[in-house]
Short mmCIF file of C-alpha atoms in Angstrom, two decimals:
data_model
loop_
_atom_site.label_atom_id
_atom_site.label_comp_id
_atom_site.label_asym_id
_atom_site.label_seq_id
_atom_site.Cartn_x
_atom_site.Cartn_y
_atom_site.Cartn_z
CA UNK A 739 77.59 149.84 81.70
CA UNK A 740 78.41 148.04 84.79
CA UNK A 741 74.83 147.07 85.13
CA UNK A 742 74.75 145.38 82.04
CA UNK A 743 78.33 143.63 82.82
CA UNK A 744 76.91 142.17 85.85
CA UNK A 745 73.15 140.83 83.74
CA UNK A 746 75.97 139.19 80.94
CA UNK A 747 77.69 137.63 83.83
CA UNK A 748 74.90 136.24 86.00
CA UNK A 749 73.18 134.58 82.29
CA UNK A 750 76.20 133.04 81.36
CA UNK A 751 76.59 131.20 84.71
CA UNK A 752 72.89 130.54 84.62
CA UNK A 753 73.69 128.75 81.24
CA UNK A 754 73.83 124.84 80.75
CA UNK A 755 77.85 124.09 80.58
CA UNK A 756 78.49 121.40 77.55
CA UNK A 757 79.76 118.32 79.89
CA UNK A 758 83.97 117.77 78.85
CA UNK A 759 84.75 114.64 77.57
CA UNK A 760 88.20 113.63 78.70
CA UNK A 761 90.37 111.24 76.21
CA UNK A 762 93.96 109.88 76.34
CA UNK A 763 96.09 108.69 73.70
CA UNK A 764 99.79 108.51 73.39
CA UNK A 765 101.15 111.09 71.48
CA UNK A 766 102.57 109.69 68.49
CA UNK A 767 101.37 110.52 65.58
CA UNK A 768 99.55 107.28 64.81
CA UNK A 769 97.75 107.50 68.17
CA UNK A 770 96.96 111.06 67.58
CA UNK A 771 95.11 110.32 64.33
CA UNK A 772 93.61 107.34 65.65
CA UNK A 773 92.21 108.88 68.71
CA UNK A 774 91.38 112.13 66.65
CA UNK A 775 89.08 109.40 64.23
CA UNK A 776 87.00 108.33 67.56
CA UNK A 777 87.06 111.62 68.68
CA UNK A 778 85.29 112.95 65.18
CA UNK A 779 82.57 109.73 65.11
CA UNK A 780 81.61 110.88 68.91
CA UNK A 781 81.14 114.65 68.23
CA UNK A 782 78.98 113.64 65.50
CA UNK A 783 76.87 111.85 67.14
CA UNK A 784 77.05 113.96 70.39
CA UNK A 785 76.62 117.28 69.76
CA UNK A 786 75.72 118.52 72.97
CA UNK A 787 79.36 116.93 74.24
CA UNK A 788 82.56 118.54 74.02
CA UNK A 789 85.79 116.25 74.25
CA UNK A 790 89.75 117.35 75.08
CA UNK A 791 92.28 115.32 73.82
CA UNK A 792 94.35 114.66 76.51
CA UNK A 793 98.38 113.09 75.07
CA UNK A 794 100.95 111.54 77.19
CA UNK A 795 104.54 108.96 76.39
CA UNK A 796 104.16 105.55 77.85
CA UNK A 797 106.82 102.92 78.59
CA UNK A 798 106.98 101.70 75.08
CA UNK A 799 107.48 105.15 73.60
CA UNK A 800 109.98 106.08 76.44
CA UNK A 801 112.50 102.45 75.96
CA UNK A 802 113.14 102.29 72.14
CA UNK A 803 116.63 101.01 72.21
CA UNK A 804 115.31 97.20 73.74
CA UNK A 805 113.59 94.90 71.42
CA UNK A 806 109.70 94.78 72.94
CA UNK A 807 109.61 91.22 73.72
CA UNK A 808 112.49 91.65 76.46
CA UNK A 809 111.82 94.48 78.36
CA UNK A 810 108.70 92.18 80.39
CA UNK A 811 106.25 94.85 80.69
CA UNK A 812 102.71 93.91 79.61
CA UNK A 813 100.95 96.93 79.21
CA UNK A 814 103.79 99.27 77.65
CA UNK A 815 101.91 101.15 75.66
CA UNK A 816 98.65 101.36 77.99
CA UNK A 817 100.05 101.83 81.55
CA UNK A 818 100.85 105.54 81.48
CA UNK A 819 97.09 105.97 80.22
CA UNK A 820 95.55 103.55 82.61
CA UNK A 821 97.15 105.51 85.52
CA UNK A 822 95.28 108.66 84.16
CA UNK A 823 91.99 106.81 83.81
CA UNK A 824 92.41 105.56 87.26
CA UNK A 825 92.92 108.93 88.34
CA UNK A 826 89.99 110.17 86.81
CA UNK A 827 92.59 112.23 84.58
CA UNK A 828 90.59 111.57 81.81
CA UNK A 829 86.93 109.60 81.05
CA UNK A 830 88.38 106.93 77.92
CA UNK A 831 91.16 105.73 76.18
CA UNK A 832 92.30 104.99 72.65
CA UNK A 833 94.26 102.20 72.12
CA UNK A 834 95.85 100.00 69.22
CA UNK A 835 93.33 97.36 70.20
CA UNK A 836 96.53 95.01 69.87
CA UNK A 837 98.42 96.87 72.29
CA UNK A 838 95.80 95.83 75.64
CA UNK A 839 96.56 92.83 77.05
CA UNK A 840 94.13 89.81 77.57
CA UNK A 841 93.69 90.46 81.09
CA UNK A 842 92.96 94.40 81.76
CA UNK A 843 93.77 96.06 85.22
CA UNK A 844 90.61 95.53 87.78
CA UNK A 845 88.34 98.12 87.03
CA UNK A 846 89.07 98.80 83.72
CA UNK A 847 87.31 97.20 80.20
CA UNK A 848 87.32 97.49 76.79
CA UNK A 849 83.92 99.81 76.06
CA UNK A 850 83.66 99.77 72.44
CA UNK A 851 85.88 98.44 69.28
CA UNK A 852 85.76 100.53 66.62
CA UNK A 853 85.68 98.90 63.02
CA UNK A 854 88.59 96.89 61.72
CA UNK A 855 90.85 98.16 59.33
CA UNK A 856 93.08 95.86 57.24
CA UNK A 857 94.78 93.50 59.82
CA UNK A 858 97.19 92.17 57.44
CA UNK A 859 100.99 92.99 58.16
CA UNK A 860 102.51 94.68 54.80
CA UNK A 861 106.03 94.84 53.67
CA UNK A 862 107.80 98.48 53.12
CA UNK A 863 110.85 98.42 50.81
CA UNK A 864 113.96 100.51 50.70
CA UNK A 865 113.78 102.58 47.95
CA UNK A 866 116.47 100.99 45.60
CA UNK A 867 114.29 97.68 45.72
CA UNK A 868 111.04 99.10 44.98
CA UNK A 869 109.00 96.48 43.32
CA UNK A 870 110.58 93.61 44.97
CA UNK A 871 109.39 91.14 46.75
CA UNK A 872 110.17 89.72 50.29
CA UNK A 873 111.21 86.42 47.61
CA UNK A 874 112.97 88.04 45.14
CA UNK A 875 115.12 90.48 47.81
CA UNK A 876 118.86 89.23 47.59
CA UNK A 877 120.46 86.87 49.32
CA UNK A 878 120.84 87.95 52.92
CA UNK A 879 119.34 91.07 52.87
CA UNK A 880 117.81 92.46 56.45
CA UNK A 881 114.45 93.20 57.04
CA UNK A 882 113.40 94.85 60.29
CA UNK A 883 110.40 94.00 62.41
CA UNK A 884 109.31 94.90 66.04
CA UNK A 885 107.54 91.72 66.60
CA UNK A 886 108.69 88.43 66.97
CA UNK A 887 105.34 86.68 65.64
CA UNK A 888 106.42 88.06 62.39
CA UNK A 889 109.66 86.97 62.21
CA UNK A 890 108.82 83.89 63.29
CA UNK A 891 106.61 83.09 60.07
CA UNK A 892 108.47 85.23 57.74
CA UNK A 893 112.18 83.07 58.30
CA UNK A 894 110.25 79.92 57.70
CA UNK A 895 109.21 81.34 54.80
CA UNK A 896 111.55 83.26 53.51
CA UNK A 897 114.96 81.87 54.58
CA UNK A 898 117.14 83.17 52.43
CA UNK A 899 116.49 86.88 53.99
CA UNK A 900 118.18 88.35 57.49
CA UNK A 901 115.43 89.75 60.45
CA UNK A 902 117.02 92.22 62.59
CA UNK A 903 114.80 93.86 65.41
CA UNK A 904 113.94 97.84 64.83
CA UNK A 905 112.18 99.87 67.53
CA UNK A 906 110.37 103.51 67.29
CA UNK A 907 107.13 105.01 65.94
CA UNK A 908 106.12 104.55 62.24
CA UNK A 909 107.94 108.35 61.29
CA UNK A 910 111.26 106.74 62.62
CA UNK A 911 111.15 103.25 61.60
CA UNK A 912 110.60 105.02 58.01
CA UNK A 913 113.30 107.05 58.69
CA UNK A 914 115.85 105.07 59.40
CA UNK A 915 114.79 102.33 56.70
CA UNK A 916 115.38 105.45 53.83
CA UNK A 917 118.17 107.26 55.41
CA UNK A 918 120.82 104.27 56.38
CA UNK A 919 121.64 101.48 55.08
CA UNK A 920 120.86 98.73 57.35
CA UNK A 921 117.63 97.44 55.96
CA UNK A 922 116.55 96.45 52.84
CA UNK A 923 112.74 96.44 53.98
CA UNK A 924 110.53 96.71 57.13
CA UNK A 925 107.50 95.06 58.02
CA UNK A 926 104.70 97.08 59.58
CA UNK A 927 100.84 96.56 60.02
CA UNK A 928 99.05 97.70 57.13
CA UNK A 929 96.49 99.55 58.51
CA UNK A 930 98.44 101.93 60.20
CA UNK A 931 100.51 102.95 57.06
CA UNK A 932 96.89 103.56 55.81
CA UNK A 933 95.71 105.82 58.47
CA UNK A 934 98.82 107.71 58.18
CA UNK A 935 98.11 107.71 54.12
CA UNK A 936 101.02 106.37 53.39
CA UNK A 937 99.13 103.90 51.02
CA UNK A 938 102.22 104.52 48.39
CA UNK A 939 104.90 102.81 51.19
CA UNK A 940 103.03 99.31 50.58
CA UNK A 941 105.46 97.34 48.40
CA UNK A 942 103.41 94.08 49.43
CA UNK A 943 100.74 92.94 51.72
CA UNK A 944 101.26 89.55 53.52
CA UNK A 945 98.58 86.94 52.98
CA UNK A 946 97.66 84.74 55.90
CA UNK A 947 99.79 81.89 54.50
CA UNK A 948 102.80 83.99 54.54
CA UNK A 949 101.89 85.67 57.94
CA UNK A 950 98.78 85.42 59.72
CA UNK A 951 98.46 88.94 62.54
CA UNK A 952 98.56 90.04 65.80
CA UNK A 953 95.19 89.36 67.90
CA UNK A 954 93.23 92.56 67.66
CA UNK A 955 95.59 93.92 64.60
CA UNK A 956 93.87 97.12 62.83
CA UNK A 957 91.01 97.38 65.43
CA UNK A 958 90.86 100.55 67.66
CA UNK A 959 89.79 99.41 71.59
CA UNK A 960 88.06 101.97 73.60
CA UNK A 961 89.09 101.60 77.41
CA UNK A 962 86.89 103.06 80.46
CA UNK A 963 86.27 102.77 83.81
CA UNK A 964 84.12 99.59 83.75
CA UNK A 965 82.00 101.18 86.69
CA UNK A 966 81.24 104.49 84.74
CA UNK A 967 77.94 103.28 83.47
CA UNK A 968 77.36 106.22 81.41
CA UNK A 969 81.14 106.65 79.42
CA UNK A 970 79.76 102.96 78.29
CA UNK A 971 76.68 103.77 76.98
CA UNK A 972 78.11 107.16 75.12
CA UNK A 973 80.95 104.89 73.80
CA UNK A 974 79.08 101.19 72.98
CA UNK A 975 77.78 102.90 69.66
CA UNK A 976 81.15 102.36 68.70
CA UNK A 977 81.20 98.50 68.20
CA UNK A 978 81.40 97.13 65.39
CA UNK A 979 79.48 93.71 65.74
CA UNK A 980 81.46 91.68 63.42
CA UNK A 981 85.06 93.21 64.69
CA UNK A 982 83.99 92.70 68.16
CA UNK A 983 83.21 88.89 67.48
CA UNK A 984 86.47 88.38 65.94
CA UNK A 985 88.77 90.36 67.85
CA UNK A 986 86.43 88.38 71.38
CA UNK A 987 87.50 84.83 69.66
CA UNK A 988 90.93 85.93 68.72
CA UNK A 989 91.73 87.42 72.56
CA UNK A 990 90.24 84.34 74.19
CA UNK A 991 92.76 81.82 72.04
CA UNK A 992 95.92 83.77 73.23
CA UNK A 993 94.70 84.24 76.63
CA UNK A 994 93.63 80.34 76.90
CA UNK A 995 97.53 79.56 75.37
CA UNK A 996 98.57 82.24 77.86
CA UNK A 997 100.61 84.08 74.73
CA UNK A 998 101.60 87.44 74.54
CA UNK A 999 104.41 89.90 72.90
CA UNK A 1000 107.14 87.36 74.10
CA UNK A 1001 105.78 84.56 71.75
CA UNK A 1002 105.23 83.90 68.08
CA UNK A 1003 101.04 83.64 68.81
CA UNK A 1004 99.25 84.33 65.50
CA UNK A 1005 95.52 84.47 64.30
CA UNK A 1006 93.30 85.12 61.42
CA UNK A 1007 89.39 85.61 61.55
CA UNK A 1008 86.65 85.66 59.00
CA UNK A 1009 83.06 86.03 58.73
CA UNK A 1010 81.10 84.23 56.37
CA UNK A 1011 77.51 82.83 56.11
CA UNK A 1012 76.83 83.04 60.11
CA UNK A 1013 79.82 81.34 60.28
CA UNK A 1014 83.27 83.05 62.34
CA UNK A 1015 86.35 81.26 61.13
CA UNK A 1016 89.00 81.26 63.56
CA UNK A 1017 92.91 80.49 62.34
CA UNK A 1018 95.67 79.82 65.02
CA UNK A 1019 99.06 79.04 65.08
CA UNK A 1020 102.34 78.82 67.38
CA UNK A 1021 105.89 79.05 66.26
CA UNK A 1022 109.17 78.90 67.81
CA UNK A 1023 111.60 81.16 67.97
CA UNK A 1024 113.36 80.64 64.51
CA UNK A 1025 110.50 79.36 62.71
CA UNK A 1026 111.47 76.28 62.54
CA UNK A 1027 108.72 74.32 64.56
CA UNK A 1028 105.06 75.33 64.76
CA UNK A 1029 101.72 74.37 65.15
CA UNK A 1030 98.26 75.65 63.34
CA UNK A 1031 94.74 74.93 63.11
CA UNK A 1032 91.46 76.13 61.79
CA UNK A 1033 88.28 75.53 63.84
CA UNK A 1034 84.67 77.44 63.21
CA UNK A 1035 81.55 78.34 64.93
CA UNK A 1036 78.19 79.08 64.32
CA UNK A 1037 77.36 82.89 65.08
CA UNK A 1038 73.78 84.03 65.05
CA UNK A 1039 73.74 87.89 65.17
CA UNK A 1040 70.70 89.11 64.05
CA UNK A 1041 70.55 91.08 61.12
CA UNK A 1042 68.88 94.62 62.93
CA UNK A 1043 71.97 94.30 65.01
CA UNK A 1044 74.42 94.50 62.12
CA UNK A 1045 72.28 97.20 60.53
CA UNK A 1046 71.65 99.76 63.70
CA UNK A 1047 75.55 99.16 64.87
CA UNK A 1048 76.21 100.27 61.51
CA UNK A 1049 74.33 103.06 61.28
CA UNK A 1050 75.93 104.56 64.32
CA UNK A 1051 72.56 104.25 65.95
CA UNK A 1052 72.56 105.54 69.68
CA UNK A 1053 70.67 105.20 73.01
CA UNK A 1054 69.05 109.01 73.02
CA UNK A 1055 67.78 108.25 76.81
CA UNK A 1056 71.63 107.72 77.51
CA UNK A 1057 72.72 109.89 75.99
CA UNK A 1058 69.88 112.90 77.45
CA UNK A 1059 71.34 111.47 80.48
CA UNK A 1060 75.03 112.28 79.53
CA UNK A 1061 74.56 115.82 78.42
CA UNK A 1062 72.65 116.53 81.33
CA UNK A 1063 74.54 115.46 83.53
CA UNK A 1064 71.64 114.12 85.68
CA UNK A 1065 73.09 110.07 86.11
CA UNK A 1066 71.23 107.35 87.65
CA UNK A 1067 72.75 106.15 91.21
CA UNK A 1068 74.13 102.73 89.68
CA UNK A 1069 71.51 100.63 91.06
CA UNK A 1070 69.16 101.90 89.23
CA UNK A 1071 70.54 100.43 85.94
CA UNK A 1072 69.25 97.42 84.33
CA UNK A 1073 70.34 95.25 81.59
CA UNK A 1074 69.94 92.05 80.22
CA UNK A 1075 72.81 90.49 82.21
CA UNK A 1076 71.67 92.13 85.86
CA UNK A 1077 73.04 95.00 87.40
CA UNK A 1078 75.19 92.62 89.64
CA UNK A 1079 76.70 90.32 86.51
CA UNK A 1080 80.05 90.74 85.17
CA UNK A 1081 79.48 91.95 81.38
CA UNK A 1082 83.05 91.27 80.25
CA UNK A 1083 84.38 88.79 78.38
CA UNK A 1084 88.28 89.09 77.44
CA UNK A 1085 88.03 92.13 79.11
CA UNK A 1086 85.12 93.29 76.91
CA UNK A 1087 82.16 95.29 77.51
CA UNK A 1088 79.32 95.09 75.17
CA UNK A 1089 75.94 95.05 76.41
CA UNK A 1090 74.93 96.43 73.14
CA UNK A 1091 75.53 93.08 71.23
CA UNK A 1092 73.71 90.27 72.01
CA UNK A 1093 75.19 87.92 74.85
CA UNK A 1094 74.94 84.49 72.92
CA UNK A 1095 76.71 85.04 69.98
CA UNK A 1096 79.86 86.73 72.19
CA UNK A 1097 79.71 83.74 73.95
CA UNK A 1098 80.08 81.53 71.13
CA UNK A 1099 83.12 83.62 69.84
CA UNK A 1100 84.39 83.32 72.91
CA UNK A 1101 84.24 79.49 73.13
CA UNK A 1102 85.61 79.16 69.83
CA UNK A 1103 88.79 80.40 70.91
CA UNK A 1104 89.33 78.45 73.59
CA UNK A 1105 88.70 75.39 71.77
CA UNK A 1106 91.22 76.25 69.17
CA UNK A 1107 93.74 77.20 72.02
CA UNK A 1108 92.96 73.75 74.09
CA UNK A 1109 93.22 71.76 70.06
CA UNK A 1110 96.94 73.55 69.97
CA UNK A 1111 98.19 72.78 73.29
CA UNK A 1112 96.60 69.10 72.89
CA UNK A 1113 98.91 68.94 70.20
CA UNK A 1114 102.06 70.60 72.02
CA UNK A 1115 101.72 73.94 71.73
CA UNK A 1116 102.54 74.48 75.43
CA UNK A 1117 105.87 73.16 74.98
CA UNK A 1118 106.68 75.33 71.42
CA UNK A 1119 105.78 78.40 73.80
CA UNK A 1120 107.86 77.64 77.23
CA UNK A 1121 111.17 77.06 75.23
CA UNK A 1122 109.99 80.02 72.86
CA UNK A 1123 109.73 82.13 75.88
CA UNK A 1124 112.82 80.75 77.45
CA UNK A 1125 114.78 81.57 74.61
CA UNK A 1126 113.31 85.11 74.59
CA UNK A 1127 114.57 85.87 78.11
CA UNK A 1128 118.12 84.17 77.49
CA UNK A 1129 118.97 86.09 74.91
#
């Protein structure tokens, strides 16, 4: 008996371990399903990988009685998660690709941007004005929004309605629009109602000419070490060519008008014909002054690329490599750029997608930002941001 005790013992340490894939999220629910969607894409197409879930509060789940554009922080919701990745805690992150800031940590990149969802912000009523409208709401009534880019737009717009800041996750903001009596509706990216499948909450979607979005709205970011040469190649499959080009011309226009959550900085993108479309605007605080412009580039991708990224197509020597265990020293890794070149661009990693066109989605946003702050954008955003902090 003991015999065979010790021969069951001594094969299963003799036996290959499946290598643990580490991932942090915050714990909200959103964050949980969203992480839980890359989680499911990745065991399917590593099967000799097993991955932990790994949850944790950051700053912006922790401070929800301050309106976000005044507490100053610019990585509240990524900080906490950073730290762990820093720590080798865990191996990637998933992130609301809105929620990472321009200008990552050093060390850090974006690996892989999953597939855009609907970017487009949508409107969730109070249930005695179901079937409204933000127009036909009455007089005065007070609609709650975390995000000062919205409210921005939506009082020049809509003037005759009230915007009163409301903090929390999704399940509380919803909460507290049925159960008091404070707001008559709330507005609240529409992609994350959908991944919750709250598709019935959607009294009205917001077209760009009512409310253009956040840079990087309904896109999931993938963060890593950007020196951990192999959690890049097992996440890369991830992009999404045509997300990354937008969301890479979208991040370089706010970080060229040096924008962020404590300014009205809007975008919308669109791909058409080879051609990425690239829509920009500034407001001030109330609305009541703004700038916008439309500008478009040429983007060759070629067409393999969009087919393979779309098939979830992955690099089997990498990922031999990853379930193995056995890693090249880094030295020994070549791509297109060099092993000694900087891959990122707006804190971007995709060596996967071909340099030139990231570059050209790049440069479109810069020229958009430098068109905008030709025409005074700078100023719109220094008294927009001086506002912010008096107040």
């Amino acid at each position: 008996m003991s015999g065979n005790g010790n021969a069951a013992a001594t094969a299963e340490e003799n036996s290959p371990k499946m290598r643990v894939i580490r991932v942090g999220t915050r714990k909200s629910q959103l964050a949980r399903i969203q992480t839980d969607s890359v989680v499911a894409t990745l065991k399917a197409l590593y099967p000799g990988l097993q991955f932990e879930i790994i949850a944790m509060s950051t700053t912006g789940d922790k401070i929800l009685d301050t309106a976000l554009s005044k507490i100053g922080e610019k990585s509240l919701f990524t900080k906490e998660l950073e730290h762990a990745l820093e720590k080798n805690e865990v191996d990637l992150v998933v992130h609301s690709l809105k929620d990472l800031p321009t200008v990552l940590p050093p060390g850090f990149t974006i690996g892989a941007i999953c597939k855009r969802e609907n970017p487009h912000d949508a409107v969730v009523f109070h249930p005695k004005f179901v079937g409204k409208t933000l127009e036909t709401l009455p007089e005065k009534s007070v609609v709650g929004t975390s995000s000062l880019r919205r409210a921005a737009q939506l009082q020049r717009k809509f003037s005759h309605l009230e915007f009163r800041s409301i903090r929390g996750n999704l399940n509380t903001r919803l909460r507290k629009l049925d159960e008091q009596q404070e707001f008559s509706a709330i507005i609240l990216a529409t992609a994350g109602l959908q991944r919750m499948g709250w598709h019935n909450r959607v009294g009205q979607i917001l077209h760009p000419d009512e409310c253009m979005y956040a840079v990087g709205q309904g896109a999931l970011g993938v963060e890593v070490r950007a020196k951990d040469q192999d959690i890049l190649d097992l996440v890369g499959v991830l992009h999404d060519p045509e997300t990354l080009l937008r969301c890479i011309a979208e991040r370089a226009f706010l970080r060229h008008l040096e924008g962020g959550c404590s300014v009205p900085v809007a975008v919308h993108t669109a791909m058409k014909d080879g051609q990425l479309y690239l829509t920009g605007g500034v407001w001030s605080l109330d609305g009541s002054d703004s700038i916008q412009d439309t500008m478009q580039a040429t983007i060759h991708v070629p067409a393999q690329v969009l087919k393979l990224e779309g098939e979830g197509v992955i690099n089997k020597s990498a990922y031999n490599l990853i379930c193995s265990h056995q890693f090249p020293p880094p030295s020994r890794i070549q791509h297109e750029d060099g092993p000694e070149d900087d891959p990122q661009l707006v804190g971007i990693t995709a060596r996967n997608i071909p340099r030139g066109p990231q570059l050209a989605a790049q440069n479109l946003g810069i020229s958009l930002a430098n068109l905008l702050l030709s025409k005074g954008a700078k100023n719109i955003l220094d008294v927009a941001r001086q506002l912010n902090d008096a107040h």
